[in-house]
Short mmCIF file of C-alpha atoms and ligand atoms in Angstrom, two decimals:
data_model
loop_
_atom_site.label_atom_id
_atom_site.label_comp_id
_atom_site.label_asym_id
_atom_site.label_seq_id
_atom_site.Cartn_x
_atom_site.Cartn_y
_atom_site.Cartn_z
CA MET A 1 136.00 90.56 -89.58
CA ASN A 2 139.00 89.26 -87.72
CA GLU A 3 141.06 89.72 -90.89
CA GLN A 4 140.14 93.42 -91.12
CA VAL A 5 140.97 93.96 -87.46
CA LEU A 6 144.33 92.25 -87.86
CA GLN A 7 145.23 94.26 -90.95
CA ASP A 8 144.18 97.52 -89.22
CA THR A 9 146.27 96.69 -86.13
CA ALA A 10 149.29 95.74 -88.23
CA ARG A 11 149.00 98.96 -90.22
CA ARG A 12 148.52 101.08 -87.10
CA LEU A 13 151.73 99.63 -85.57
CA VAL A 14 153.85 100.97 -88.46
CA SER A 15 151.76 103.98 -89.60
CA GLY A 16 153.04 107.54 -89.78
CA ASP A 17 156.37 108.03 -88.08
CA LYS A 18 155.85 105.88 -84.96
CA GLY A 19 157.48 102.65 -84.00
CA LEU A 20 157.43 99.92 -81.37
CA LEU A 21 159.01 99.83 -77.96
CA ALA A 22 160.21 96.37 -76.96
CA MET A 23 160.00 96.08 -73.19
CA ASP A 24 159.69 92.34 -73.16
CA GLU A 25 162.92 91.28 -71.55
CA SER A 26 162.48 87.99 -69.67
CA ASN A 27 163.16 88.20 -65.95
CA PRO A 28 166.69 86.78 -66.32
CA THR A 29 167.56 89.28 -69.05
CA CYS A 30 166.04 92.18 -67.13
CA ASN A 31 167.93 91.09 -63.97
CA LYS A 32 171.20 90.92 -65.96
CA ARG A 33 170.76 94.54 -67.13
CA PHE A 34 169.89 95.59 -63.56
CA ALA A 35 172.90 93.75 -62.14
CA ASN A 36 175.24 95.62 -64.55
CA LEU A 37 174.09 98.89 -62.96
CA GLY A 38 173.84 97.69 -59.39
CA ILE A 39 169.99 97.83 -59.38
CA PRO A 40 168.30 95.23 -57.09
CA GLN A 41 167.01 92.23 -59.05
CA THR A 42 163.54 91.96 -57.52
CA ALA A 43 160.03 91.74 -58.85
CA GLU A 44 159.27 95.18 -57.30
CA ALA A 45 162.31 96.74 -59.04
CA ARG A 46 161.20 95.28 -62.35
CA ARG A 47 157.68 96.57 -61.74
CA ALA A 48 158.90 100.06 -60.84
CA TRP A 49 161.06 100.10 -63.98
CA ARG A 50 158.15 99.11 -66.13
CA GLU A 51 155.94 101.75 -64.44
CA LEU A 52 158.51 104.35 -65.27
CA ILE A 53 158.46 103.33 -68.91
CA VAL A 54 154.69 103.16 -69.44
CA THR A 55 154.05 106.45 -67.63
CA THR A 56 156.67 108.41 -69.63
CA PRO A 57 154.94 111.68 -70.62
CA ARG A 58 154.12 111.98 -74.39
CA LEU A 59 155.47 108.50 -75.14
CA GLY A 60 152.46 107.87 -77.35
CA GLU A 61 153.63 110.62 -79.73
CA CYS A 62 156.43 108.32 -80.88
CA ILE A 63 155.41 104.83 -79.89
CA SER A 64 152.58 102.91 -81.54
CA GLY A 65 152.89 99.65 -79.65
CA ALA A 66 154.73 98.18 -76.61
CA ILE A 67 155.82 94.55 -76.33
CA LEU A 68 155.34 93.26 -72.80
CA TYR A 69 156.51 90.08 -71.07
CA ASP A 70 154.33 87.57 -69.21
CA GLU A 71 155.22 89.09 -65.83
CA THR A 72 154.65 92.63 -67.10
CA ILE A 73 151.28 92.16 -68.74
CA ARG A 74 150.02 91.10 -65.27
CA GLN A 75 151.51 94.06 -63.45
CA GLN A 76 150.10 97.39 -62.37
CA LYS A 77 151.06 100.83 -61.39
CA LYS A 78 151.53 101.53 -57.69
CA ASP A 79 147.93 102.95 -57.67
CA GLY A 80 146.60 99.63 -59.06
CA THR A 81 146.06 100.67 -62.68
CA PRO A 82 147.05 97.78 -64.97
CA PHE A 83 149.95 98.57 -67.32
CA VAL A 84 147.81 97.47 -70.27
CA LYS A 85 145.23 100.16 -69.42
CA VAL A 86 147.96 102.81 -68.94
CA LEU A 87 149.32 101.98 -72.41
CA ALA A 88 145.93 101.90 -74.08
CA ASP A 89 145.05 105.29 -72.49
CA ALA A 90 148.25 106.70 -74.00
CA GLY A 91 147.22 105.40 -77.49
CA ILE A 92 149.84 102.61 -77.36
CA ILE A 93 148.78 99.11 -78.48
CA PRO A 94 149.80 96.46 -75.97
CA GLY A 95 151.62 93.39 -77.32
CA ILE A 96 153.20 90.32 -75.73
CA LYS A 97 156.32 88.20 -76.23
CA VAL A 98 155.12 84.60 -76.43
CA ASP A 99 158.23 82.49 -77.14
CA ALA A 100 159.82 80.65 -74.27
CA GLY A 101 163.37 81.61 -75.21
CA ALA A 102 166.18 80.40 -77.45
CA LYS A 103 167.69 77.10 -76.12
CA ASP A 104 170.80 75.20 -77.20
CA MET A 105 170.08 73.14 -80.30
CA ALA A 106 170.91 69.49 -79.83
CA GLY A 107 173.81 68.34 -82.01
CA HIS A 108 174.55 71.89 -83.21
CA SER A 109 177.15 73.51 -81.04
CA GLY A 110 176.82 77.29 -80.83
CA GLU A 111 173.32 77.33 -82.33
CA LYS A 112 169.90 77.86 -80.78
CA ILE A 113 166.28 76.91 -81.42
CA THR A 114 163.43 78.92 -79.93
CA GLU A 115 160.96 76.98 -77.85
CA GLY A 116 157.37 77.74 -76.79
CA LEU A 117 154.96 76.12 -79.30
CA ASP A 118 153.48 73.59 -76.88
CA GLY A 119 150.38 75.00 -75.26
CA LEU A 120 150.73 78.23 -77.24
CA ARG A 121 147.06 78.28 -78.43
CA ASP A 122 145.80 78.43 -74.81
CA ARG A 123 148.38 81.05 -73.77
CA LEU A 124 147.41 83.24 -76.72
CA ALA A 125 143.74 83.08 -75.75
CA GLU A 126 144.67 84.24 -72.23
CA TYR A 127 146.74 87.15 -73.58
CA VAL A 128 143.93 88.27 -75.87
CA GLN A 129 141.62 88.32 -72.79
CA MET A 130 144.22 90.50 -71.00
CA GLY A 131 144.19 93.05 -73.84
CA ALA A 132 147.13 92.11 -76.01
CA ARG A 133 146.57 92.84 -79.71
CA PHE A 134 149.89 91.59 -81.17
CA ALA A 135 152.59 89.12 -80.26
CA LYS A 136 156.30 88.53 -80.77
CA TRP A 137 158.47 85.47 -81.24
CA ARG A 138 162.28 85.78 -81.60
CA ALA A 139 164.52 83.25 -83.33
CA VAL A 140 168.30 83.76 -83.10
CA ILE A 141 170.80 82.76 -85.66
CA ALA A 142 174.50 82.93 -84.87
CA VAL A 143 177.17 83.62 -87.47
CA GLY A 144 180.57 81.91 -87.08
CA ASP A 145 182.84 79.11 -88.29
CA GLY A 146 180.52 76.83 -90.31
CA ILE A 147 177.37 78.41 -88.94
CA PRO A 148 174.53 79.09 -89.38
CA SER A 149 173.79 75.49 -90.35
CA GLN A 150 170.90 74.66 -92.67
CA ALA A 151 169.45 72.64 -89.79
CA CYS A 152 169.27 75.63 -87.46
CA ILE A 153 167.84 77.94 -90.18
CA ASP A 154 165.20 75.33 -91.15
CA ALA A 155 164.17 74.55 -87.61
CA ASN A 156 163.73 78.19 -86.63
CA ALA A 157 162.09 79.08 -89.95
CA HIS A 158 159.59 76.31 -89.33
CA ALA A 159 158.69 77.40 -85.81
CA LEU A 160 158.17 81.06 -86.70
CA PRO A 161 155.24 80.42 -89.07
CA ARG A 162 153.71 77.88 -86.69
CA TYR A 163 153.66 80.64 -84.08
CA ALA A 164 152.43 83.23 -86.59
CA ALA A 165 149.54 81.03 -87.80
CA LEU A 166 148.41 80.46 -84.20
CA CYS A 167 148.52 84.21 -83.56
CA GLN A 168 146.35 85.03 -86.56
CA GLU A 169 143.92 82.33 -85.54
CA ALA A 170 143.71 83.91 -82.08
CA GLY A 171 143.27 87.46 -83.40
CA LEU A 172 146.81 88.68 -82.69
CA VAL A 173 149.15 90.30 -85.22
CA PRO A 174 152.38 88.27 -85.24
CA ILE A 175 155.70 90.02 -85.21
CA VAL A 176 158.05 87.56 -86.86
CA GLU A 177 161.61 88.11 -85.57
CA PRO A 178 164.45 86.09 -87.09
CA GLU A 179 167.53 87.77 -85.62
CA VAL A 180 170.98 87.22 -87.17
CA LEU A 181 173.19 88.07 -84.17
CA MET A 182 175.92 90.70 -84.21
CA ASP A 183 178.32 88.67 -82.03
CA GLY A 184 181.53 87.76 -83.79
CA ALA A 185 184.12 89.18 -86.15
CA HIS A 186 182.29 88.45 -89.39
CA THR A 187 182.06 90.97 -92.20
CA LEU A 188 178.97 92.93 -93.26
CA GLU A 189 178.86 90.82 -96.41
CA ARG A 190 178.72 87.60 -94.35
CA CYS A 191 175.87 89.00 -92.24
CA GLY A 192 174.11 89.96 -95.47
CA GLU A 193 174.38 86.43 -96.90
CA ALA A 194 173.14 84.86 -93.66
CA THR A 195 170.29 87.32 -93.34
CA GLU A 196 169.16 86.81 -96.91
CA GLN A 197 169.29 83.02 -96.53
CA VAL A 198 167.31 83.15 -93.32
CA LEU A 199 164.68 85.57 -94.67
CA ARG A 200 164.17 83.56 -97.91
CA THR A 201 163.72 80.40 -95.84
CA VAL A 202 161.30 82.09 -93.42
CA PHE A 203 159.17 83.55 -96.20
CA TYR A 204 159.02 80.19 -98.01
CA GLN A 205 157.72 78.61 -94.77
CA LEU A 206 155.29 81.45 -94.10
CA TYR A 207 153.83 80.70 -97.55
CA VAL A 208 153.78 76.92 -97.00
CA GLN A 209 152.00 77.30 -93.69
CA GLY A 210 149.42 79.83 -94.93
CA VAL A 211 150.37 82.85 -92.85
CA VAL A 212 148.64 86.01 -94.14
CA LEU A 213 151.51 88.38 -94.93
CA GLU A 214 149.25 91.48 -94.87
CA GLU A 215 148.48 90.68 -91.21
CA MET A 216 152.03 90.38 -89.96
CA ILE A 217 155.10 92.53 -89.24
CA LEU A 218 158.69 91.45 -89.92
CA LYS A 219 161.25 92.33 -87.27
CA PRO A 220 164.65 91.78 -88.80
CA ASN A 221 168.23 92.70 -87.89
CA MET A 222 170.05 95.32 -89.85
CA VAL A 223 172.88 94.00 -92.05
CA LEU A 224 176.04 94.84 -90.03
CA ALA A 225 179.59 93.72 -89.55
CA GLY A 226 180.11 91.62 -86.40
CA LEU A 227 180.64 93.64 -83.19
CA SER A 228 184.28 92.57 -82.98
CA SER A 229 185.03 93.00 -86.71
CA PRO A 230 187.91 95.43 -87.26
CA ARG A 231 186.07 96.90 -90.29
CA GLN A 232 182.79 98.59 -89.25
CA ALA A 233 180.78 99.82 -92.21
CA LEU A 234 179.71 103.36 -92.78
CA VAL A 235 176.11 104.34 -92.01
CA ASP A 236 175.15 104.53 -95.70
CA GLU A 237 176.80 101.18 -96.43
CA VAL A 238 174.65 99.55 -93.74
CA ALA A 239 171.54 101.26 -95.18
CA ASP A 240 172.30 100.00 -98.70
CA ALA A 241 173.16 96.43 -97.66
CA THR A 242 170.10 96.14 -95.41
CA VAL A 243 167.55 97.51 -97.85
CA GLY A 244 169.07 95.52 -100.70
CA CYS A 245 168.75 92.31 -98.67
CA LEU A 246 165.17 93.09 -97.71
CA LEU A 247 164.16 93.88 -101.30
CA ARG A 248 165.50 90.57 -102.49
CA ALA A 249 164.07 88.39 -99.73
CA VAL A 250 160.90 89.99 -98.26
CA SER A 251 157.51 89.87 -99.83
CA ALA A 252 156.02 93.27 -100.70
CA ALA A 253 152.77 92.19 -99.03
CA VAL A 254 153.91 92.32 -95.41
CA ALA A 255 152.26 95.12 -93.44
CA GLY A 256 155.54 96.61 -92.35
CA ILE A 257 159.14 96.15 -91.21
CA ALA A 258 160.32 97.13 -87.70
CA PHE A 259 163.94 96.60 -86.97
CA LEU A 260 165.50 95.29 -83.70
CA SER A 261 168.60 97.14 -82.46
CA GLY A 262 170.58 94.06 -81.51
CA GLY A 263 173.31 95.65 -79.43
CA GLN A 264 174.16 98.69 -81.62
CA THR A 265 174.61 101.95 -79.79
CA ALA A 266 171.42 103.92 -79.59
CA GLU A 267 172.87 106.71 -81.77
CA LEU A 268 173.98 104.30 -84.50
CA ALA A 269 170.65 102.53 -84.55
CA SER A 270 168.90 105.90 -85.13
CA ALA A 271 171.45 107.04 -87.68
CA ARG A 272 171.23 103.77 -89.70
CA LEU A 273 167.40 103.71 -89.69
CA ASN A 274 167.50 107.35 -90.71
CA ALA A 275 169.80 106.68 -93.64
CA MET A 276 167.58 103.87 -94.94
CA ASN A 277 164.57 106.18 -94.92
CA VAL A 278 166.51 109.08 -96.45
CA ARG A 279 167.85 106.97 -99.24
CA PHE A 280 164.98 104.54 -100.00
CA LYS A 281 161.69 105.51 -98.34
CA SER A 282 159.94 106.75 -101.47
CA ARG A 283 160.63 103.53 -103.38
CA LEU A 284 159.88 100.82 -100.87
CA PRO A 285 156.69 98.70 -100.60
CA TRP A 286 156.78 98.73 -96.78
CA ALA A 287 157.40 101.21 -93.96
CA LEU A 288 160.76 100.90 -92.29
CA ALA A 289 160.07 101.38 -88.57
CA PHE A 290 161.74 100.43 -85.32
CA SER A 291 161.04 97.95 -82.57
CA PHE A 292 163.94 98.66 -80.32
CA ALA A 293 164.59 97.53 -76.75
CA ARG A 294 168.14 98.42 -75.74
CA ALA A 295 168.42 101.33 -78.19
CA ILE A 296 165.44 103.01 -76.52
CA GLN A 297 165.76 101.82 -72.90
CA GLN A 298 169.45 101.72 -72.07
CA LEU A 299 170.12 105.45 -71.55
CA ALA A 300 167.00 105.77 -69.39
CA LEU A 301 168.03 102.75 -67.28
CA GLU A 302 171.44 104.24 -66.68
CA ASN A 303 169.75 107.50 -65.60
CA TRP A 304 167.30 105.72 -63.31
CA GLN A 305 169.72 103.52 -61.34
CA GLY A 306 166.76 102.10 -59.42
CA LYS A 307 166.10 105.42 -57.57
CA GLU A 308 162.69 107.14 -57.33
CA VAL A 309 164.37 110.57 -57.43
CA ASN A 310 165.79 109.83 -60.88
CA VAL A 311 162.45 108.92 -62.49
CA PRO A 312 161.92 112.28 -64.33
CA ALA A 313 165.45 112.31 -65.77
CA ALA A 314 165.07 108.71 -66.86
CA GLN A 315 161.71 109.41 -68.47
CA ARG A 316 163.21 112.38 -70.31
CA ALA A 317 165.98 110.07 -71.67
CA LEU A 318 163.44 107.50 -72.78
CA TYR A 319 161.32 110.12 -74.52
CA HIS A 320 164.46 111.53 -76.14
CA ARG A 321 165.42 108.22 -77.71
CA ALA A 322 161.81 107.55 -78.85
CA ARG A 323 161.80 111.00 -80.47
CA CYS A 324 165.13 110.46 -82.22
CA ASN A 325 163.78 107.26 -83.72
CA ARG A 326 160.54 108.93 -84.80
CA ALA A 327 162.72 111.49 -86.59
CA ALA A 328 164.69 108.60 -88.13
CA ARG A 329 161.49 107.20 -89.62
CA ARG A 330 160.93 110.53 -91.39
CA GLY A 331 164.61 110.72 -92.47
CA GLU A 332 164.99 113.80 -90.31
CA TYR A 333 167.32 112.53 -87.54
CA SER A 334 170.66 114.21 -87.20
CA ALA A 335 173.48 113.98 -84.70
CA ALA A 336 172.53 117.50 -83.57
CA MET A 337 169.35 116.08 -82.01
CA GLU A 338 171.55 114.30 -79.45
CA SER A 339 172.50 117.56 -77.80
CA GLU A 340 168.98 119.03 -77.68
P1 LIG B 1 167.01 94.97 -79.02
O1 LIG B 1 166.44 96.22 -79.78
O2 LIG B 1 167.63 95.30 -77.75
O3 LIG B 1 167.78 94.11 -79.94
O4 LIG B 1 165.73 94.14 -78.64
C1 LIG B 1 164.72 93.93 -79.57
C2 LIG B 1 163.96 92.71 -79.22
O5 LIG B 1 162.83 92.75 -79.02
C3 LIG B 1 164.74 91.46 -79.01
O6 LIG B 1 163.83 90.40 -79.08
#
């Protein structure tokens, strides 16, 4: 019974041409984004920003699920309606970020290990009570001189299935997110090697730990050159490298793939997802969807600036980006959409 529900939820999250909206920034990350734009870093400002997002008209046309943060899943609209109810009424499945963040890894300078397994079973039970139907855990892998180390890959690849197994036990679809970071001057090829190594290790551990692949979604990075690399690949090169890597390393049984945006511009994230679907959609075992945070939210945040009067413009910007990414899932995104 639980298994059928989990498979149905996983499939719904990536069905048709919709994707996920990650709005699960921790308070420090959200505050950092606010500070960059001179927006007050208060609980009320964060609440108002989240209300703006979840009440965006027609959001449910493009977004299948929204990933919340612990503070956010407990918050409400000004009129007292819980955000979880607002989302569910819009046909958007509520999800929750459950990791406790990536912390410095002892003895491994420049590398991180994600924490949050202790007490996770109890926290998951509470989130299910609150209406969450899926969860997310993010591991981060840095690329640089001599890294990623095998130790960092192994430690993170071991934590992800432990989290995923607990989710499936609790009745939540796990989103498994091993993110190879864009920071650095590395080449696209180096990112591809690291991503493939990470994914192969993660999928071996998912198998060892008995995670049901049909009841999970993979949230990977795209294969890209580092942000400060002088040679940035063409859109089609990114599409080919990314899909090639996934075909080699990801089991065909997973319910779907939903990319993170990872610091790409919003337009490039849409264009690259579009190219993958144009070139490969008909021959892939999984849907290629999106689970973007910055690439959907950033333009809207810049429009909002923390001011009530800017809410409609910010919501239009948010809807625009969601719509561009829906088009990218169909392989119908074009730069012309940006001026509509
Ligand atoms: P970005 O799309 O901004 O990379 O965020 C996705 C996410 O959920 C990170 O955990």
